[in-house]
Structures are given as C-alpha cells and as structure tokens.
mmCIF file of C-alpha atoms in Angstrom:
data_model
loop_
_atom_site.group_PDB
_atom_site.id
_atom_site.type_symbol
_atom_site.label_atom_id
_atom_site.label_comp_id
_atom_site.label_asym_id
_atom_site.label_seq_id
_atom_site.Cartn_x
_atom_site.Cartn_y
_atom_site.Cartn_z
ATOM 1 C CA MET A 1 51.140 -18.990 -57.750
ATOM 2 C CA ASN A 2 50.953 -22.763 -57.127
ATOM 3 C CA SER A 3 47.261 -23.713 -57.187
ATOM 4 C CA ARG A 4 47.589 -26.182 -54.321
ATOM 5 C CA SER A 5 49.361 -23.713 -52.018
ATOM 6 C CA HIS A 6 46.786 -21.062 -53.012
ATOM 7 C CA THR A 7 43.931 -23.404 -52.040
ATOM 8 C CA LEU A 8 45.673 -24.242 -48.764
ATOM 9 C CA ARG A 9 46.278 -20.555 -48.067
ATOM 10 C CA GLU A 10 42.582 -19.852 -48.466
ATOM 11 C CA ALA A 11 41.656 -22.789 -46.219
ATOM 12 C CA ILE A 12 44.074 -21.761 -43.443
ATOM 13 C CA GLU A 13 42.995 -18.124 -43.780
ATOM 14 C CA GLU A 14 39.395 -19.234 -43.215
ATOM 15 C CA MET A 15 40.425 -21.235 -40.134
ATOM 16 C CA ILE A 16 42.012 -18.068 -38.751
ATOM 17 C CA ALA A 17 38.982 -15.930 -39.635
ATOM 18 C CA VAL A 18 36.487 -18.199 -37.861
ATOM 19 C CA GLY A 19 38.666 -18.706 -34.786
ATOM 20 C CA LYS A 20 39.684 -22.323 -35.338
ATOM 21 C CA LEU A 21 43.275 -21.045 -35.401
ATOM 22 C CA ARG A 22 43.509 -18.287 -32.820
ATOM 23 C CA PRO A 23 45.862 -15.315 -32.379
ATOM 24 C CA GLY A 24 49.224 -16.569 -31.101
ATOM 25 C CA ALA A 25 48.508 -20.194 -32.055
ATOM 26 C CA HIS A 26 51.484 -22.218 -33.285
ATOM 27 C CA LEU A 27 51.106 -23.427 -36.879
ATOM 28 C CA ASP A 28 52.773 -26.816 -37.030
ATOM 29 C CA GLU A 29 53.575 -27.695 -40.641
ATOM 30 C CA THR A 30 53.391 -31.444 -39.991
ATOM 31 C CA VAL A 31 50.019 -31.221 -38.246
ATOM 32 C CA LEU A 32 48.591 -29.061 -41.036
ATOM 33 C CA ALA A 33 50.050 -31.335 -43.720
ATOM 34 C CA ASN A 34 48.361 -34.338 -42.108
ATOM 35 C CA GLU A 35 45.079 -32.455 -41.750
ATOM 36 C CA PHE A 36 45.012 -31.517 -45.428
ATOM 37 C CA ASN A 37 46.660 -34.742 -46.622
ATOM 38 C CA VAL A 38 49.501 -32.976 -48.426
ATOM 39 C CA SER A 39 53.269 -32.683 -48.053
ATOM 40 C CA ARG A 40 54.827 -29.940 -45.937
ATOM 41 C CA THR A 41 56.070 -28.008 -49.001
ATOM 42 C CA PRO A 42 52.695 -26.538 -50.098
ATOM 43 C CA ILE A 43 51.859 -25.877 -46.436
ATOM 44 C CA ARG A 44 55.103 -23.914 -46.079
ATOM 45 C CA GLU A 45 54.295 -21.975 -49.260
ATOM 46 C CA ALA A 46 50.799 -21.199 -47.962
ATOM 47 C CA LEU A 47 52.194 -19.924 -44.662
ATOM 48 C CA ILE A 48 54.635 -17.661 -46.525
ATOM 49 C CA GLN A 49 51.690 -16.224 -48.476
ATOM 50 C CA LEU A 50 49.759 -15.664 -45.242
ATOM 51 C CA ALA A 51 52.804 -13.990 -43.704
ATOM 52 C CA SER A 52 52.951 -11.566 -46.651
ATOM 53 C CA MET A 53 49.319 -10.665 -45.866
ATOM 54 C CA GLY A 54 50.095 -10.054 -42.190
ATOM 55 C CA LEU A 55 47.928 -12.935 -40.934
ATOM 56 C CA VAL A 56 50.868 -15.122 -39.911
ATOM 57 C CA VAL A 57 54.255 -14.399 -38.351
ATOM 58 C CA ILE A 58 57.147 -16.686 -39.329
ATOM 59 C CA ARG A 59 59.835 -16.805 -36.635
ATOM 60 C CA PRO A 60 63.301 -18.103 -37.591
ATOM 61 C CA ARG A 61 63.918 -21.595 -36.146
ATOM 62 C CA ARG A 62 60.678 -21.409 -34.131
ATOM 63 C CA GLY A 63 58.071 -21.819 -36.846
ATOM 64 C CA ALA A 64 54.953 -19.834 -37.659
ATOM 65 C CA ILE A 65 52.198 -18.476 -35.428
ATOM 66 C CA VAL A 66 48.896 -16.743 -36.111
ATOM 67 C CA ALA A 67 49.500 -13.003 -35.925
ATOM 68 C CA ASP A 68 48.351 -11.389 -32.686
ATOM 69 C CA ILE A 69 47.747 -7.685 -33.302
ATOM 70 C CA PRO A 70 48.466 -5.397 -30.291
ATOM 71 C CA PRO A 71 45.442 -3.303 -29.168
ATOM 72 C CA GLN A 72 46.837 0.048 -30.317
ATOM 73 C CA ARG A 73 47.744 -1.394 -33.713
ATOM 74 C CA LEU A 74 44.257 -2.866 -33.974
ATOM 75 C CA VAL A 75 42.698 0.557 -33.347
ATOM 76 C CA GLU A 76 44.927 2.086 -36.027
ATOM 77 C CA MET A 77 43.948 -0.599 -38.533
ATOM 78 C CA PHE A 78 40.236 -0.119 -37.847
ATOM 79 C CA GLU A 79 40.696 3.648 -38.215
ATOM 80 C CA LEU A 80 42.145 3.116 -41.686
ATOM 81 C CA MET A 81 39.501 0.504 -42.503
ATOM 82 C CA ALA A 82 36.786 3.006 -41.606
ATOM 83 C CA GLU A 83 38.265 5.626 -43.939
ATOM 84 C CA LEU A 84 38.708 3.158 -46.813
ATOM 85 C CA GLU A 85 35.124 1.942 -46.479
ATOM 86 C CA ALA A 86 33.892 5.537 -46.244
ATOM 87 C CA MET A 87 35.693 6.302 -49.507
ATOM 88 C CA CYS A 88 34.212 3.206 -51.165
ATOM 89 C CA GLY A 89 30.756 4.193 -49.972
ATOM 90 C CA ARG A 90 31.082 7.784 -51.168
ATOM 91 C CA LEU A 91 32.027 6.605 -54.664
ATOM 92 C CA ALA A 92 29.448 3.793 -54.662
ATOM 93 C CA ALA A 93 26.657 6.287 -53.945
ATOM 94 C CA ARG A 94 27.717 8.197 -57.058
ATOM 95 C CA ARG A 95 28.623 5.308 -59.355
ATOM 96 C CA MET A 96 26.441 2.280 -58.601
ATOM 97 C CA SER A 97 24.141 1.221 -61.426
ATOM 98 C CA LYS A 98 20.580 -0.049 -61.100
ATOM 99 C CA ALA A 99 21.955 -3.591 -61.315
ATOM 100 C CA ASP A 100 24.435 -2.770 -58.527
ATOM 101 C CA HIS A 101 21.554 -1.450 -56.397
ATOM 102 C CA ASP A 102 19.549 -4.624 -56.979
ATOM 103 C CA GLU A 103 22.514 -6.781 -55.941
ATOM 104 C CA LEU A 104 23.067 -4.689 -52.815
ATOM 105 C CA LEU A 105 19.383 -5.000 -51.866
ATOM 106 C CA ASN A 106 19.543 -8.780 -52.362
ATOM 107 C CA LEU A 107 22.601 -9.003 -50.111
ATOM 108 C CA HIS A 108 20.920 -6.783 -47.534
ATOM 109 C CA ALA A 109 17.937 -9.160 -47.546
ATOM 110 C CA ALA A 110 20.330 -12.094 -47.048
ATOM 111 C CA CYS A 111 21.801 -10.280 -44.024
ATOM 112 C CA GLN A 112 18.289 -9.860 -42.640
ATOM 113 C CA LYS A 113 17.594 -13.576 -43.000
ATOM 114 C CA ALA A 114 20.895 -14.415 -41.288
ATOM 115 C CA ARG A 115 20.135 -11.978 -38.473
ATOM 116 C CA GLU A 116 16.730 -13.574 -37.928
ATOM 117 C CA SER A 117 18.311 -17.036 -37.817
ATOM 118 C CA GLY A 118 20.303 -15.990 -34.744
ATOM 119 C CA ASN A 119 23.496 -17.469 -36.205
ATOM 120 C CA PRO A 120 26.337 -14.901 -35.952
ATOM 121 C CA ASP A 121 28.630 -16.965 -38.202
ATOM 122 C CA ASP A 122 26.025 -17.018 -40.993
ATOM 123 C CA TYR A 123 25.615 -13.277 -40.568
ATOM 124 C CA PHE A 124 29.418 -12.889 -40.706
ATOM 125 C CA TYR A 125 29.562 -14.345 -44.232
ATOM 126 C CA LYS A 126 26.490 -12.459 -45.471
ATOM 127 C CA ASN A 127 27.894 -9.269 -43.942
ATOM 128 C CA GLU A 128 31.171 -9.798 -45.814
ATOM 129 C CA ALA A 129 29.332 -10.142 -49.123
ATOM 130 C CA PHE A 130 27.390 -6.954 -48.362
ATOM 131 C CA HIS A 131 30.570 -4.964 -47.759
ATOM 132 C CA GLN A 132 32.322 -6.479 -50.777
ATOM 133 C CA ALA A 133 29.437 -5.244 -52.952
ATOM 134 C CA ILE A 134 30.000 -1.701 -51.679
ATOM 135 C CA TYR A 135 33.722 -1.961 -52.424
ATOM 136 C CA ALA A 136 32.976 -3.169 -55.955
ATOM 137 C CA GLY A 137 30.343 -0.458 -56.339
ATOM 138 C CA SER A 138 33.043 2.195 -56.027
ATOM 139 C CA HIS A 139 34.234 1.129 -59.498
ATOM 140 C CA ASN A 140 37.792 2.021 -58.468
ATOM 141 C CA THR A 141 39.934 -1.080 -58.902
ATOM 142 C CA PHE A 142 42.925 0.121 -56.892
ATOM 143 C CA LEU A 143 40.733 1.249 -53.989
ATOM 144 C CA VAL A 144 38.931 -2.100 -54.037
ATOM 145 C CA GLU A 145 42.259 -3.987 -53.886
ATOM 146 C CA GLN A 146 43.553 -1.965 -50.926
ATOM 147 C CA THR A 147 40.276 -2.183 -49.029
ATOM 148 C CA ARG A 148 40.000 -5.935 -49.525
ATOM 149 C CA ASN A 149 43.595 -6.455 -48.372
ATOM 150 C CA LEU A 150 42.975 -4.704 -45.051
ATOM 151 C CA HIS A 151 39.571 -6.348 -44.713
ATOM 152 C CA ARG A 152 41.282 -9.747 -44.877
ATOM 153 C CA ARG A 153 43.725 -8.848 -42.121
ATOM 154 C CA LEU A 154 40.862 -7.752 -39.881
ATOM 155 C CA ARG A 155 38.500 -10.657 -40.609
ATOM 156 C CA PRO A 156 39.040 -12.519 -37.299
ATOM 157 C CA TYR A 157 38.393 -9.329 -35.320
ATOM 158 C CA ARG A 158 35.354 -8.290 -37.376
ATOM 159 C CA ARG A 159 33.893 -11.724 -36.732
ATOM 160 C CA LEU A 160 34.539 -11.436 -32.993
ATOM 161 C CA GLN A 161 32.698 -8.111 -32.893
ATOM 162 C CA LEU A 162 29.559 -9.839 -34.146
ATOM 163 C CA ARG A 163 29.592 -12.064 -31.061
ATOM 164 C CA VAL A 164 29.175 -9.070 -28.754
ATOM 165 C CA ARG A 165 25.651 -8.752 -27.368
ATOM 166 C CA ASP A 166 23.258 -6.937 -29.747
ATOM 167 C CA ARG A 167 25.997 -6.252 -32.315
ATOM 168 C CA VAL A 168 24.355 -8.258 -35.111
ATOM 169 C CA ALA A 169 21.040 -6.416 -34.680
ATOM 170 C CA ASN A 170 22.811 -3.054 -34.528
ATOM 171 C CA SER A 171 24.964 -3.931 -37.527
ATOM 172 C CA PHE A 172 21.900 -4.757 -39.614
ATOM 173 C CA ALA A 173 20.161 -1.521 -38.594
ATOM 174 C CA GLU A 174 23.277 0.387 -39.687
ATOM 175 C CA HIS A 175 23.230 -1.505 -43.010
ATOM 176 C CA GLU A 176 19.662 -0.305 -43.578
ATOM 177 C CA GLU A 177 20.737 3.313 -43.305
ATOM 178 C CA ILE A 178 23.769 2.719 -45.533
ATOM 179 C CA VAL A 179 21.655 1.088 -48.250
ATOM 180 C CA ASN A 180 19.159 3.950 -48.205
ATOM 181 C CA ALA A 181 21.935 6.542 -48.470
ATOM 182 C CA ILE A 182 23.604 4.747 -51.378
ATOM 183 C CA ILE A 183 20.382 4.371 -53.332
ATOM 184 C CA ALA A 184 19.579 8.043 -52.657
ATOM 185 C CA GLY A 185 22.972 8.926 -54.138
ATOM 186 C CA ASP A 186 24.048 10.734 -50.957
ATOM 187 C CA GLY A 187 27.808 10.151 -50.965
ATOM 188 C CA GLU A 188 28.675 12.166 -47.866
ATOM 189 C CA ARG A 189 26.007 10.540 -45.710
ATOM 190 C CA THR A 190 27.055 7.115 -46.962
ATOM 191 C CA ALA A 191 30.672 7.861 -46.044
ATOM 192 C CA ASP A 192 29.707 9.088 -42.563
ATOM 193 C CA LEU A 193 27.506 6.049 -41.926
ATOM 194 C CA LEU A 194 30.177 3.571 -43.039
ATOM 195 C CA ARG A 195 32.843 5.329 -40.989
ATOM 196 C CA HIS A 196 30.691 5.005 -37.871
ATOM 197 C CA HIS A 197 29.781 1.418 -38.788
ATOM 198 C CA ILE A 198 33.428 0.292 -38.901
ATOM 199 C CA MET A 199 35.101 2.359 -36.169
ATOM 200 C CA ILE A 200 35.770 0.656 -32.824
ATOM 201 C CA GLN A 201 35.878 3.208 -30.028
ATOM 202 C CA GLY A 202 34.797 3.382 -26.418
ATOM 203 C CA GLU A 203 32.483 0.554 -25.450
ATOM 204 C CA ARG A 204 32.823 -1.222 -28.791
ATOM 205 C CA PHE A 205 36.591 -1.460 -28.389
ATOM 206 C CA SER A 206 36.267 -2.569 -24.754
ATOM 207 C CA ASP A 207 33.787 -5.260 -25.793
ATOM 208 C CA LEU A 208 36.142 -6.502 -28.512
ATOM 209 C CA MET A 209 39.040 -6.710 -26.043
ATOM 210 C CA VAL A 210 36.879 -8.687 -23.602
ATOM 211 C CA SER A 211 35.935 -11.087 -26.414
ATOM 212 C CA LEU A 212 39.616 -11.529 -27.273
ATOM 213 C CA ARG A 213 40.536 -12.239 -23.649
ATOM 214 C CA GLN A 214 37.750 -14.809 -23.375
ATOM 215 C CA LEU A 215 38.946 -16.457 -26.558
ATOM 216 C CA MET A 216 42.500 -16.660 -25.201
ATOM 217 C CA ASP A 217 41.271 -18.013 -21.864
ATOM 218 C CA ASP A 218 39.272 -20.717 -23.670
ATOM 219 C CA ALA A 219 42.403 -21.690 -25.613
ATOM 220 C CA ALA A 220 44.530 -21.963 -22.452
#
C-alpha cells in the first residue's frame, strides 16, 4: 500500500469519524488535494481504500460521497457489533493476563478523567482505546481483525451516541461493570454486559436518529 495514500486514508477516515465530513457529503478530489497539499492521485487511492471499508461510496461519473447508512442497516450493523464485542469480552475474561488487566484499568482511569472533563470527543478517543484493549485481550487475531473492521465503519455513529444527554456518564458506569467482570474472569457476564453496552434499541436508537437529523440539518 502506498504510504502517502495510507496516511491520507487515515486522515480522511478521522474527518468522517469526528463529523467534519458528514454522511452524504460530497468528497471533491481537488478540494481534498488542496487541503492536504498533494496531487489528486493519492487522494483518489485513499478514497478507493475507504470505499473498500464501506466508509465511502464511489459513484461512476459523479464522484465519491461519505457513506450514509440507512437506519435498518445501522441497526443490523450494531447487532453484529454487539455480538462481536460480546465474543471478545467472553474470551478476554478467560485469557487476559495480569499485564492486560493493568492496561485495561489504566484505560478505564483515562475514560474517567475524560468523563470528568466534560469533553465528549476526548471521551470518544479514550473509549475507543478501552474497547480496543478488550478486543486484543481476546487473544484471537482473526476475531480482533473482524471486530476492528466493523468498529471502523461504525465510528461516526458511535461518536454521535456519546453526544446524547447522559450517554457518557452511562457509558462509563457500564465500563466499570465490564472491567469488574473481566478481572473476575466471568466470561458470560462480560459478554452480556458488552452486548447491552453496544446495542442500540428503543430510546437509544431514537436518540441516535435525532442526533443524525440534527447533524444533517446543521449541514444544510
């Protein structure tokens, strides 16, 4: 993979994740090339990579746009995400070492500090590191790869959830239970807690849809 296009892919992916490039937004190669001070070729390569990940849709003769996932598809993806994380958690509770536990506790403390700062974007990044540690703690390389791939596709929507009232505080409280279950070696409880933590149903799904509509209205 070309290192420049890889770096650009990561930068554009981050812009999508934090809402700078929003669902449905047109991705103009010339504008992006000027912004990153590169030619259009590595930008085009980066967009192709993002399209292979499902974050971008390339339309023949009309250019690329940020993928906009329909509500039902979004529910299905979160359902799968919940099961993948539950599986990671179940294995992590059985397989994490003392060093893994220490790292998880450090990341949990970082989430607490971010929560207390009142900055949802800071919490978003600390929360990602927390979940990545659980994936790695499964010590199942293929499972980690699949879980990370879907996590990346859902990043913009996971971030939006944290902007819903009280979600950061609730998320951290759920982390506390997950950490305790992992350290206790209780795989089934860990799986159940992570499944509940990730699933978007009822009010949580309604709140996410409202956040998406507000985002689209702000972009109009």
